Short mmCIF file of C-alpha atoms in Angstrom, two decimals:
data_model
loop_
_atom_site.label_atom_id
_atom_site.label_comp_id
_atom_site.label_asym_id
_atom_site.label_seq_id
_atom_site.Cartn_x
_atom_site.Cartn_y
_atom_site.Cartn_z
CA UNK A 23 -115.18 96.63 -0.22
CA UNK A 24 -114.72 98.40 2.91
CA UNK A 25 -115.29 94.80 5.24
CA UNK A 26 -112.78 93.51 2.20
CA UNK A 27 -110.15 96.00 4.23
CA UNK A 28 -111.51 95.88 7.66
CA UNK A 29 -110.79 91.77 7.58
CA UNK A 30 -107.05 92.70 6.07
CA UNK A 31 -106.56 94.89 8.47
CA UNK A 32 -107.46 92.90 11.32
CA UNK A 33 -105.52 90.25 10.16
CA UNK A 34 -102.69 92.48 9.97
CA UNK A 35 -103.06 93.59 13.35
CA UNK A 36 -103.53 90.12 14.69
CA UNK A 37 -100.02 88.97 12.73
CA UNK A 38 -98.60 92.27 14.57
CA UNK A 39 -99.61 91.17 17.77
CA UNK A 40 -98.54 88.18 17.25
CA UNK A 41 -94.80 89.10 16.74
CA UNK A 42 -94.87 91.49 19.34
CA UNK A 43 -96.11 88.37 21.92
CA UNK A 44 -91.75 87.41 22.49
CA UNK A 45 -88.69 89.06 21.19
CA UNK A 46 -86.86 87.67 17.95
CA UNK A 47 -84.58 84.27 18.69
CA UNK A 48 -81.17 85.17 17.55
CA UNK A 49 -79.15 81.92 16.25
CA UNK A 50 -75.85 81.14 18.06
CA UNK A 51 -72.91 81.95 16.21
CA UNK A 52 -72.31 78.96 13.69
CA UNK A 53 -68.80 78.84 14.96
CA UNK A 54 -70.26 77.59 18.35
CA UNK A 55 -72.01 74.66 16.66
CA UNK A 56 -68.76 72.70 15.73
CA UNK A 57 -67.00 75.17 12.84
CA UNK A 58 -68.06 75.88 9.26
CA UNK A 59 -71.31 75.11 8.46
CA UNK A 60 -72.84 74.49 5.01
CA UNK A 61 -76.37 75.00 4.04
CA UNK A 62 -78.17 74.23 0.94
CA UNK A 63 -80.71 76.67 -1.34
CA UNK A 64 -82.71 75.38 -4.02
CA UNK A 65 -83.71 78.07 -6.14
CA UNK A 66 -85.79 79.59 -9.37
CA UNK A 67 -83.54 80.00 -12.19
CA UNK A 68 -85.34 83.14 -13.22
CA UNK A 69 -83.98 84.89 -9.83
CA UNK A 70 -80.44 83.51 -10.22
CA UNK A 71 -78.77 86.96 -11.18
CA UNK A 72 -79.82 88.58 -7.82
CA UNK A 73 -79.25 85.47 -5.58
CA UNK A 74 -76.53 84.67 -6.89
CA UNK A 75 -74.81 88.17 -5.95
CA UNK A 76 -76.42 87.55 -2.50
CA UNK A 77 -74.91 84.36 -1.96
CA UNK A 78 -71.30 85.62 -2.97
CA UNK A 79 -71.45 88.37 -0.46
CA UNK A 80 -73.48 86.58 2.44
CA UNK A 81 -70.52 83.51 1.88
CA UNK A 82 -67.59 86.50 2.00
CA UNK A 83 -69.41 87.85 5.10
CA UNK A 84 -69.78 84.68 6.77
CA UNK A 85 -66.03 83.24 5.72
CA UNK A 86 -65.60 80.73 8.16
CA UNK A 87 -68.79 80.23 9.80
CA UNK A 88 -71.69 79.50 7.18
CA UNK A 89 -71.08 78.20 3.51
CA UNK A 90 -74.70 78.95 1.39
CA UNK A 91 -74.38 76.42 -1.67
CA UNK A 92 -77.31 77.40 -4.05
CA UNK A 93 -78.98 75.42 -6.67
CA UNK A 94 -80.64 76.92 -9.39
CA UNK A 95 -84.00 74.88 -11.06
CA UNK A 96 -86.09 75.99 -14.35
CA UNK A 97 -89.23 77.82 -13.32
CA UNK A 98 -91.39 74.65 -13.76
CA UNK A 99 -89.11 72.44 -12.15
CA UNK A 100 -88.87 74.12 -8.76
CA UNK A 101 -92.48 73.22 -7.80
CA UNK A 102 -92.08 69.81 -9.19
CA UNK A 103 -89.41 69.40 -6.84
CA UNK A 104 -90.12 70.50 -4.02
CA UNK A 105 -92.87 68.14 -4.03
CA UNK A 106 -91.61 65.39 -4.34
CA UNK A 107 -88.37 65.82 -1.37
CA UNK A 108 -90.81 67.46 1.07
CA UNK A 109 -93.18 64.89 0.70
CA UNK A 110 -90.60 62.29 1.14
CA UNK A 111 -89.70 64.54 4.02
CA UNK A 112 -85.89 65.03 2.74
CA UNK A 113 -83.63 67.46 4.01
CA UNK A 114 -81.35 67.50 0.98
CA UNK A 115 -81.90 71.87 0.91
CA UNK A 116 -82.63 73.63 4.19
CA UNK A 117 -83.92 76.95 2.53
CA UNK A 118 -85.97 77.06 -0.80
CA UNK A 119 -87.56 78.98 -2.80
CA UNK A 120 -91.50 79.33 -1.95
CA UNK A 121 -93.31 81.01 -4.99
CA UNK A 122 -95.58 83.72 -3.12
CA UNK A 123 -99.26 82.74 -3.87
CA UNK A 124 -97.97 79.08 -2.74
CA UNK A 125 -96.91 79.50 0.64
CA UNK A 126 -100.51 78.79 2.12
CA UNK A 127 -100.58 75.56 0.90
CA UNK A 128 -97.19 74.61 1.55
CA UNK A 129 -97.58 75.54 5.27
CA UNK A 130 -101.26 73.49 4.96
CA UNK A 131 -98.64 70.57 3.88
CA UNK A 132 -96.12 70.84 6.75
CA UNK A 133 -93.36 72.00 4.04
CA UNK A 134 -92.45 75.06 6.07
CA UNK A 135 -91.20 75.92 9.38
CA UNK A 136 -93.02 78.73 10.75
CA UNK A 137 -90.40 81.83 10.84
CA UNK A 138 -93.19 83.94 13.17
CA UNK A 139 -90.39 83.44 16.39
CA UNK A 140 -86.99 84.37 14.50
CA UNK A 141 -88.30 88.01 13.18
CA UNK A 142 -89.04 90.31 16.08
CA UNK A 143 -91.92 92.93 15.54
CA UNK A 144 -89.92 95.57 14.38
CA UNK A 145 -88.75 93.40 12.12
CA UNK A 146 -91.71 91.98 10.45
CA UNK A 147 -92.94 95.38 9.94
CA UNK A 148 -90.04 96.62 7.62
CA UNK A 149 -91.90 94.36 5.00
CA UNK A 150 -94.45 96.46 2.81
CA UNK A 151 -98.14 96.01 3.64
CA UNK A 152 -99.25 93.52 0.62
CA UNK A 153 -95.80 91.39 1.14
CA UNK A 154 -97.10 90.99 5.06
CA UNK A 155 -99.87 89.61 3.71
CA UNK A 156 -98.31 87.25 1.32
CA UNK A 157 -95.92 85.86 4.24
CA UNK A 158 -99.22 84.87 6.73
CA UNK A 159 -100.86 81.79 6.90
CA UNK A 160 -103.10 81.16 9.62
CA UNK A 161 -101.44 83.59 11.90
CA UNK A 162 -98.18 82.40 10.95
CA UNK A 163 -95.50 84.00 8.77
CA UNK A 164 -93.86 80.78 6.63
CA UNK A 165 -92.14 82.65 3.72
CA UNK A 166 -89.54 85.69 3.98
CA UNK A 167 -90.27 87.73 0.70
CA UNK A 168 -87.41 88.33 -1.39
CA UNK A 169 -89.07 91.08 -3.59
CA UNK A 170 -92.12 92.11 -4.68
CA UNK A 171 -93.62 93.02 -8.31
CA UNK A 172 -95.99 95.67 -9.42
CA UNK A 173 -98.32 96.42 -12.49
CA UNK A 174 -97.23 99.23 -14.65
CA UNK A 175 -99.20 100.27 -17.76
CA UNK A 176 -96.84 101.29 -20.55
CA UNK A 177 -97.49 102.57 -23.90
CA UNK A 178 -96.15 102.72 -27.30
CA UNK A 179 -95.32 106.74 -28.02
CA UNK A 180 -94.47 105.91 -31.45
CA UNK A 181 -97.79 104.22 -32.52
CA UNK A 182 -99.54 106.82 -30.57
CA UNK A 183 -97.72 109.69 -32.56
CA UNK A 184 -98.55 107.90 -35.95
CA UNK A 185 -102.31 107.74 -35.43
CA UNK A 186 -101.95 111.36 -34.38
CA UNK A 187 -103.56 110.72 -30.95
CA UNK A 188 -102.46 112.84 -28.16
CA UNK A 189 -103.11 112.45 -24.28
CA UNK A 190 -101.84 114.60 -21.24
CA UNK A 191 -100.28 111.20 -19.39
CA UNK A 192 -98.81 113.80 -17.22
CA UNK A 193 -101.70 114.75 -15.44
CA UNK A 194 -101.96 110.81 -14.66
CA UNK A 195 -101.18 109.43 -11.02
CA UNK A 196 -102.68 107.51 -8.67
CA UNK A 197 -105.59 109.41 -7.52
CA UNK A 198 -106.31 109.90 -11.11
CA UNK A 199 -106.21 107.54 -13.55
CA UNK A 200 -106.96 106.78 -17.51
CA UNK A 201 -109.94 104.90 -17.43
CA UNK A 202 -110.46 101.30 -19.07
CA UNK A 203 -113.46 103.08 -21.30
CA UNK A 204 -110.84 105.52 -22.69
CA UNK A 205 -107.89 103.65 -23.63
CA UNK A 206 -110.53 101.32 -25.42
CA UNK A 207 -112.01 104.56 -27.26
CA UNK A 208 -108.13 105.35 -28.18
CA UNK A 209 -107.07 101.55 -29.28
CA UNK A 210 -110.00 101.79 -31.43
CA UNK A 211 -108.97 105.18 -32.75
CA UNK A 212 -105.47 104.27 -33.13
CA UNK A 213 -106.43 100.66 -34.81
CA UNK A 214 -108.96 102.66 -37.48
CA UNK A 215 -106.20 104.84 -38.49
CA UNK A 216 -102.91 102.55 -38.74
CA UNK A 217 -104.78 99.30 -39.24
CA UNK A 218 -107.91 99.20 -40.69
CA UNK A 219 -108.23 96.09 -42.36
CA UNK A 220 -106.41 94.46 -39.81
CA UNK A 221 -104.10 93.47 -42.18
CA UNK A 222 -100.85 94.25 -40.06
CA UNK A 223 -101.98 92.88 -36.65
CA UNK A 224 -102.20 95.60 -34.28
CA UNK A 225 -104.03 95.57 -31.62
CA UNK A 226 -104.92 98.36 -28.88
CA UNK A 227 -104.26 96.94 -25.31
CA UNK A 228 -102.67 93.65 -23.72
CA UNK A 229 -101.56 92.04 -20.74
CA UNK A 230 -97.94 90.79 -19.73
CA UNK A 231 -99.51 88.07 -18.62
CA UNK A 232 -102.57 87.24 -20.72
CA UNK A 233 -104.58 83.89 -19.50
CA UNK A 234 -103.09 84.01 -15.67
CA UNK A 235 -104.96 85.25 -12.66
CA UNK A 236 -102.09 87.19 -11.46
CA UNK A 237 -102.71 89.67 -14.18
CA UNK A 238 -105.92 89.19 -15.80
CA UNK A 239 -107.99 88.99 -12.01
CA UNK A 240 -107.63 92.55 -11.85
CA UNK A 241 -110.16 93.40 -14.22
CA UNK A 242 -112.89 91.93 -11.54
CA UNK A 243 -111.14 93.68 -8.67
CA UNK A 244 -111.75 96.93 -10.50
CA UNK A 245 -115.50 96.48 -10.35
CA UNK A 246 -114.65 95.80 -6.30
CA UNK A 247 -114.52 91.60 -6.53
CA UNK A 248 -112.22 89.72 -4.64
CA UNK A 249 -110.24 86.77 -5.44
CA UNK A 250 -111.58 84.35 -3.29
CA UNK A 251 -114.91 84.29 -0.74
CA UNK A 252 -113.42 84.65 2.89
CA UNK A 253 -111.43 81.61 4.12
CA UNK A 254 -109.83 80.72 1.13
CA UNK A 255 -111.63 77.58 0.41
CA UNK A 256 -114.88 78.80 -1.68
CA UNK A 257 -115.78 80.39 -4.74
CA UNK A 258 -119.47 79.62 -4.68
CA UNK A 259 -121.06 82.56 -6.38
CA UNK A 260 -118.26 84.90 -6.95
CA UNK A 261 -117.58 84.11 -10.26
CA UNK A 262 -121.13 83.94 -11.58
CA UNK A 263 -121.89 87.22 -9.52
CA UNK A 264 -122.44 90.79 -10.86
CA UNK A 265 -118.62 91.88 -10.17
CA UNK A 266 -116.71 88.99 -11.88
CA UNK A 267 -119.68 88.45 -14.40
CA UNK A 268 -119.32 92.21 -15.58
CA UNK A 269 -115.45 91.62 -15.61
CA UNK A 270 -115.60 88.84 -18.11
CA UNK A 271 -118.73 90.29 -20.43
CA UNK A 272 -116.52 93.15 -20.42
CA UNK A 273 -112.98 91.88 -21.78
CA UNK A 274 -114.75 88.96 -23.89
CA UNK A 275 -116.45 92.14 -25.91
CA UNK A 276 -112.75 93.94 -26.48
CA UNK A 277 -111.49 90.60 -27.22
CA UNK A 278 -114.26 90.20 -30.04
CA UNK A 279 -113.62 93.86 -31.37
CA UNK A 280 -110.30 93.11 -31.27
CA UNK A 281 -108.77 95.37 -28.98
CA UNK A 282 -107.43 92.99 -26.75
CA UNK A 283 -105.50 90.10 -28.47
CA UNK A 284 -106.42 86.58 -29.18
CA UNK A 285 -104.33 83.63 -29.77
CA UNK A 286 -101.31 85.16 -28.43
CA UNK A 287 -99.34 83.34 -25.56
CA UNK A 288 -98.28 85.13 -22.29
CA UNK A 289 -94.83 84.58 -23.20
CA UNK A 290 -94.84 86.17 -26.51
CA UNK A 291 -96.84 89.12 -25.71
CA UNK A 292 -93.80 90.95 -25.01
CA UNK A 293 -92.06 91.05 -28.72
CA UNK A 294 -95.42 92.14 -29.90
CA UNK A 295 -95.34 95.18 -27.94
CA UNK A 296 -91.44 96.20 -29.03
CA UNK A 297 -92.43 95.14 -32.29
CA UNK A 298 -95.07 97.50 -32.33
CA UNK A 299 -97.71 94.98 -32.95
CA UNK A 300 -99.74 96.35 -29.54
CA UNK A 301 -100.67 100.04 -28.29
CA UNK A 302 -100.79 99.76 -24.34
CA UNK A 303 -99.28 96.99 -22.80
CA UNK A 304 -99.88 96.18 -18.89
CA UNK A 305 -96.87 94.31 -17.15
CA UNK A 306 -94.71 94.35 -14.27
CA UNK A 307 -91.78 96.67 -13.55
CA UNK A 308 -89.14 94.24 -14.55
CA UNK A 309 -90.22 95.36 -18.50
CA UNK A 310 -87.96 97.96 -18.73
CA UNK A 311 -85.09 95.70 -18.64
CA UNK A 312 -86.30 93.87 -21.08
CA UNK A 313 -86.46 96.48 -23.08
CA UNK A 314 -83.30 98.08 -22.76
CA UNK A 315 -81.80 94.96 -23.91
CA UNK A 316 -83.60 94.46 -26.93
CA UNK A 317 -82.74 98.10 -27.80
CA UNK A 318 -86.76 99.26 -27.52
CA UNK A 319 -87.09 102.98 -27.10
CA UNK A 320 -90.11 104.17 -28.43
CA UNK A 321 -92.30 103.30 -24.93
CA UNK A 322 -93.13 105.05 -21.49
CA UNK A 323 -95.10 104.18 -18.69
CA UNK A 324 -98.21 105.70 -16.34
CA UNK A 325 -100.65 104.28 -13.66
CA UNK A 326 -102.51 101.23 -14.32
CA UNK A 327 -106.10 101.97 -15.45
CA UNK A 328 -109.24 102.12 -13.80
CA UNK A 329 -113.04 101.39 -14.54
CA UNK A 330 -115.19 104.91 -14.88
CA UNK A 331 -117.29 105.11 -11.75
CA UNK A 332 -114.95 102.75 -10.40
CA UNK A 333 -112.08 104.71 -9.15
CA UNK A 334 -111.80 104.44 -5.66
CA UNK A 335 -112.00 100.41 -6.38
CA UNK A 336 -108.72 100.18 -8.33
CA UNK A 337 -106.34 97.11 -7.53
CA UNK A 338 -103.31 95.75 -8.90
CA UNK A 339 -101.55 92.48 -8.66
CA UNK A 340 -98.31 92.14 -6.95
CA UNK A 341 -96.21 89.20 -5.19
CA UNK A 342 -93.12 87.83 -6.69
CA UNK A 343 -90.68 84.82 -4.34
CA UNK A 344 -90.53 84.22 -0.45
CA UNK A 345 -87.89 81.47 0.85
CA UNK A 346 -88.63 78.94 3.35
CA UNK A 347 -86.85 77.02 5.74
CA UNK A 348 -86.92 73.72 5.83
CA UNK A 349 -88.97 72.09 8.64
CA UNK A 350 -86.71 68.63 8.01
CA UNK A 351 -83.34 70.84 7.93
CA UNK A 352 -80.86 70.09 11.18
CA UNK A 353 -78.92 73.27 10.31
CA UNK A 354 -81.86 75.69 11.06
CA UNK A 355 -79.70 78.53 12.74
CA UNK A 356 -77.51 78.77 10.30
CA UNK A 357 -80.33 78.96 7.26
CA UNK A 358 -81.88 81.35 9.40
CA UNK A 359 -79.28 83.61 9.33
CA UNK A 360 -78.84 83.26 5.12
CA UNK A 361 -82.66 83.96 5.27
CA UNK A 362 -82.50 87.16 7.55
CA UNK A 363 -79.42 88.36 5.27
CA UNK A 364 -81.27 87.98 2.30
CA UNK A 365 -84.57 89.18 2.94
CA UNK A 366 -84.19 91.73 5.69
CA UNK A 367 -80.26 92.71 6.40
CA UNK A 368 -77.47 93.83 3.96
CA UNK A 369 -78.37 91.11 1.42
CA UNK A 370 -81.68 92.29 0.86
CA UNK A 371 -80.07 95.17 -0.68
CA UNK A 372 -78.01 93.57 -2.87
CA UNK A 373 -80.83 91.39 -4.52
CA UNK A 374 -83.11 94.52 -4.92
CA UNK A 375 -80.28 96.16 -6.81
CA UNK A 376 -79.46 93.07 -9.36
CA UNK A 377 -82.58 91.60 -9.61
CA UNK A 378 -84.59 94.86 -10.71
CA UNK A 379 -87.35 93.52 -8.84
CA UNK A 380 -89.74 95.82 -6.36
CA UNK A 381 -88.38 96.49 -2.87
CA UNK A 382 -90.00 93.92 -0.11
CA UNK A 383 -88.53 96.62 2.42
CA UNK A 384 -90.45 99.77 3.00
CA UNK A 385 -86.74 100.93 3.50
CA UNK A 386 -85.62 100.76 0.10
CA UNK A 387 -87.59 102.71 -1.65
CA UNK A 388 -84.93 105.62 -1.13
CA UNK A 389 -84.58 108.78 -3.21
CA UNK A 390 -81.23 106.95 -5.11
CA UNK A 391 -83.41 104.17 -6.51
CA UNK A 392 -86.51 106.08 -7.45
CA UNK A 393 -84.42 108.29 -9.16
CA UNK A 394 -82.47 105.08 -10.97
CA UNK A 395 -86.04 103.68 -11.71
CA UNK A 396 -88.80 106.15 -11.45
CA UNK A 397 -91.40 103.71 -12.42
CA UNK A 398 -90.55 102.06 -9.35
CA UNK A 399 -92.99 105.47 -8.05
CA UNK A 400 -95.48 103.31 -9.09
CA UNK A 401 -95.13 100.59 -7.36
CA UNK A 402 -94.17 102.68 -4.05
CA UNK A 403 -97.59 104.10 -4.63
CA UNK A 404 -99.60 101.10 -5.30
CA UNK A 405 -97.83 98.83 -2.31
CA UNK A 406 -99.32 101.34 -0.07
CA UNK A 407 -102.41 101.84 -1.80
CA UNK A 408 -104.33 99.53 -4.07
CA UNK A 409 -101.85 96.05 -4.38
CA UNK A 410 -103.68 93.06 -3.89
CA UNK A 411 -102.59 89.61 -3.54
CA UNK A 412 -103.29 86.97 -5.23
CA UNK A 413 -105.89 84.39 -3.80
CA UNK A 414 -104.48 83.27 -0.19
CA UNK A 415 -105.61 79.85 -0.32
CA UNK A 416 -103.83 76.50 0.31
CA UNK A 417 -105.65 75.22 -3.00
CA UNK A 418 -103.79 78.09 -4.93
CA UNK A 419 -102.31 75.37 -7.64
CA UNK A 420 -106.14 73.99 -8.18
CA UNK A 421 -107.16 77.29 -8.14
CA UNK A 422 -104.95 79.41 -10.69
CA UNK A 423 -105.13 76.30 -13.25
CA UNK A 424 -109.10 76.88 -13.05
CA UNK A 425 -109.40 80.42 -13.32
CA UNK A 426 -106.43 80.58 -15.99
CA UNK A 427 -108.63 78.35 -17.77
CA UNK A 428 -111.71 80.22 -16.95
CA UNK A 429 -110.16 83.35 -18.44
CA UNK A 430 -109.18 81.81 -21.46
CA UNK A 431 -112.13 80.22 -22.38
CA UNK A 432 -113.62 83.29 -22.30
CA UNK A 433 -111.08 84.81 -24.76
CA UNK A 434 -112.25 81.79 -27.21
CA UNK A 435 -115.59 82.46 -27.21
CA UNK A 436 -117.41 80.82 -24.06
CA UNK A 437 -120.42 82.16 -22.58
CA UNK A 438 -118.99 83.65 -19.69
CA UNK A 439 -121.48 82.29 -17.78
CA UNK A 440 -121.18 78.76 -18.39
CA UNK A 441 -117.61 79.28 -17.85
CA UNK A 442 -117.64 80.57 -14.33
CA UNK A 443 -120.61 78.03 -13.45
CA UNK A 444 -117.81 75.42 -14.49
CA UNK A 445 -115.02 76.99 -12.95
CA UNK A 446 -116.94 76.96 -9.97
CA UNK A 447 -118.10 73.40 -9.21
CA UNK A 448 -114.20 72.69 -10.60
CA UNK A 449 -113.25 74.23 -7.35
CA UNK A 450 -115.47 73.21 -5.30
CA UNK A 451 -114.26 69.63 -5.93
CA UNK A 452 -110.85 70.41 -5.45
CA UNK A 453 -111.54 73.07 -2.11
CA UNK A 454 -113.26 69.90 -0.86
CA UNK A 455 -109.49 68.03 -0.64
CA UNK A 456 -108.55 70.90 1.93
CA UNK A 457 -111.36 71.25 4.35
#
């Protein structure tokens, strides 16, 4: 664990040192470049409503000078996409949207300019530790981040009143946590009293994001296991070691007692919590929305858990959207500036505010916001503390299809032996592609 952080933090002192080697390239006016000039986004549709508000108010600032025109693709569609213009080396969009975990293999690809000599030092370091991270490839930054995300556990107050179980949640924080052994000791509780027979379907604990590594990989990096052996292109041993192997034995087990759901989908696991249907419910930060818009009161929200003996190994997943420029666009000044507006300057702000989604900024976690969103405490706490990325390889599409798979198998049933051995020599075919 602790040469885990020495290697992050050298690499974030190399990427420092890096910036600090020449001062920031500021763009030319647009005006000087022959009048008006018009620059094309492609973008997810699930980050439309804070764009959007960013694009209205970087087009009113720049009246005149620089025209942003944004597109906005279904989730699925964007990486579909982008594939198939950048490797026809189009220049039809001179900024798009760069999912996080993906920017590594982009940059591998030649996709993305490198943005390392437009953002000065002082710039570079606004952005939160983990969202640093998430930006670098090779000593490069590629993608601006946009926002971050952040896992929150919340629970259901109203199930927990009916089975009469009562826990001081205010004494939780980040130093100390609920452990993983006693919310399982609770769902079981709680499931004995409202549900016996299991005739109603309730179940004690879930994930947002059940079956994908951005979630479910925390469970190993509880027990101190990284994502990904150094490098980024090998997982030879990691998931059949102790760590990962004590990870899986342990969740296939609540899985078979039922306290951890099976058969539901990632995208449905939300109505089962607001319909009551699940007891604690990990997810990201942007839940609360969701709930206020479904009318779903009866829930509140504490510290992700932590393994018993375990403490001081705690991570959580973060990471949400960078944008990247173009390396095929001839209007790179001007989608520079959209880029720097959006993810650093007064546009920044504005996407934070609509979108709901975690600051990228160190800057904007201010008093007015955490008081807004107090959960967002939480993720102030764990961006500084225990957020981890997702694995920084430029495999990551290989990779998250075989450990999504990995982690479902194991919910079925598979010996989760057999199932890392597999996922495993998967990878190792497809890490093979890269080296």
């Amino acid at each position: 664990m602790k040469k885990t952080l020495l290697v992050g933090c050298a690499m974030l002192m190399a990427g420092a040192a890096m910036f600090a080697q020449g001062k920031a390239e500021v763009s030319p006016p647009a005006s000087q470049q022959g009048g008006p000039v018009t620059i094309k986004l492609m973008m997810s549709s699930s980050q439309k409503p804070g764009v959007s508000a960013t694009v209205e108010a970087f087009n009113k600032a720049y009246a005149g000078k620089i025209q942003c025109d944004a597109e906005y693709l279904a989730f699925d569609n964007v990486f579909e996409t982008l594939e198939i213009l950048m490797s026809s080396k189009s220049n039809e969009y001179d900024v798009f949207a760069a999912d996080g975990p993906n920017v590594a293999a982009y940059a591998k690809r030649g996709y993305l300019t490198p943005l390392t000599k437009y953002f000065s030092k002082e710039e570079f370091s606004q952005f939160t530790p983990p969202m640093q991270t998430e930006a670098m490839y090779n000593g490069e930054m590629y993608g601006a981040p946009m926002g971050d995300s952040s896992l929150v556990m919340y629970y259901n107050t109203a199930l927990l009143k009916e089975a009469g179980i009562s826990y001081d949640f205010g004494k939780v924080d980040g130093e100390h946590r609920i452990t993983w052994e006693e919310l399982v000791q609770m769902a079981k509780e709680a499931k004995q009293k409202l549900d016996p027979d299991g005739s109603k379907g309730i179940f004690g604990i879930e994930f947002q994001q059940v079956g994908r590594t951005y979630q479910m990989n925390v469970l190993a990096n509880d027990f101190g296991a990284p994502n990904i052996n150094e490098g980024g292109l090998s997982v030879e041993g990691l998931f059949t070691g102790s760590q990962w192997q004590q990870a899986l034995g342990w969740y296939q087990q609540q899985v078979n007692d039922g306290v951890f759901t099976k058969g539901i989908k990632a995208n449905d696991t939300s109505s089962y919590f607001m319909s009551g249907k699940i007891l604690f419910y990990l997810g990201t930060t942007a839940l609360p929305g969701t709930f206020d818009r479904n009318g779903f009161k009866d829930y509140a929200y504490t510290y992700a858990p932590c393994f018993s003996g375990h403490e001081k190994e705690v991570k959580t997943s973060c990471g949400s959207w960078t944008v990247g420029l173009n390396p095929y666009s001839n209007k790179k000044d001007a989608a520079v500036e959209f880029i720097k507006y959006l993810c650093l300057n007064e546009g920044s702000d504005t996407y934070i505010n609509v979108s709901g989604m975690v600051p990228a900024l160190s800057r904007q976690f201010t008093e007015k916001l955490l008081a807004e969103k107090p959960y967002l405490r939480i993720a102030q706490y764990e961006g500084a503390h225990t957020a981890l990325v997702r694995a920084v390889t430029p495999a990551f599409n290989e990779y998250t299809t075989a450990v999504n798979a990995m982690w479902e198998d194991v919910r079925n049933g598979a010996d989760p032996k057999q199932a890392a051995i597999s996922c495993e020599a998967q990878l190792k075919t497809a890490f093979a592609e890269y080296q």
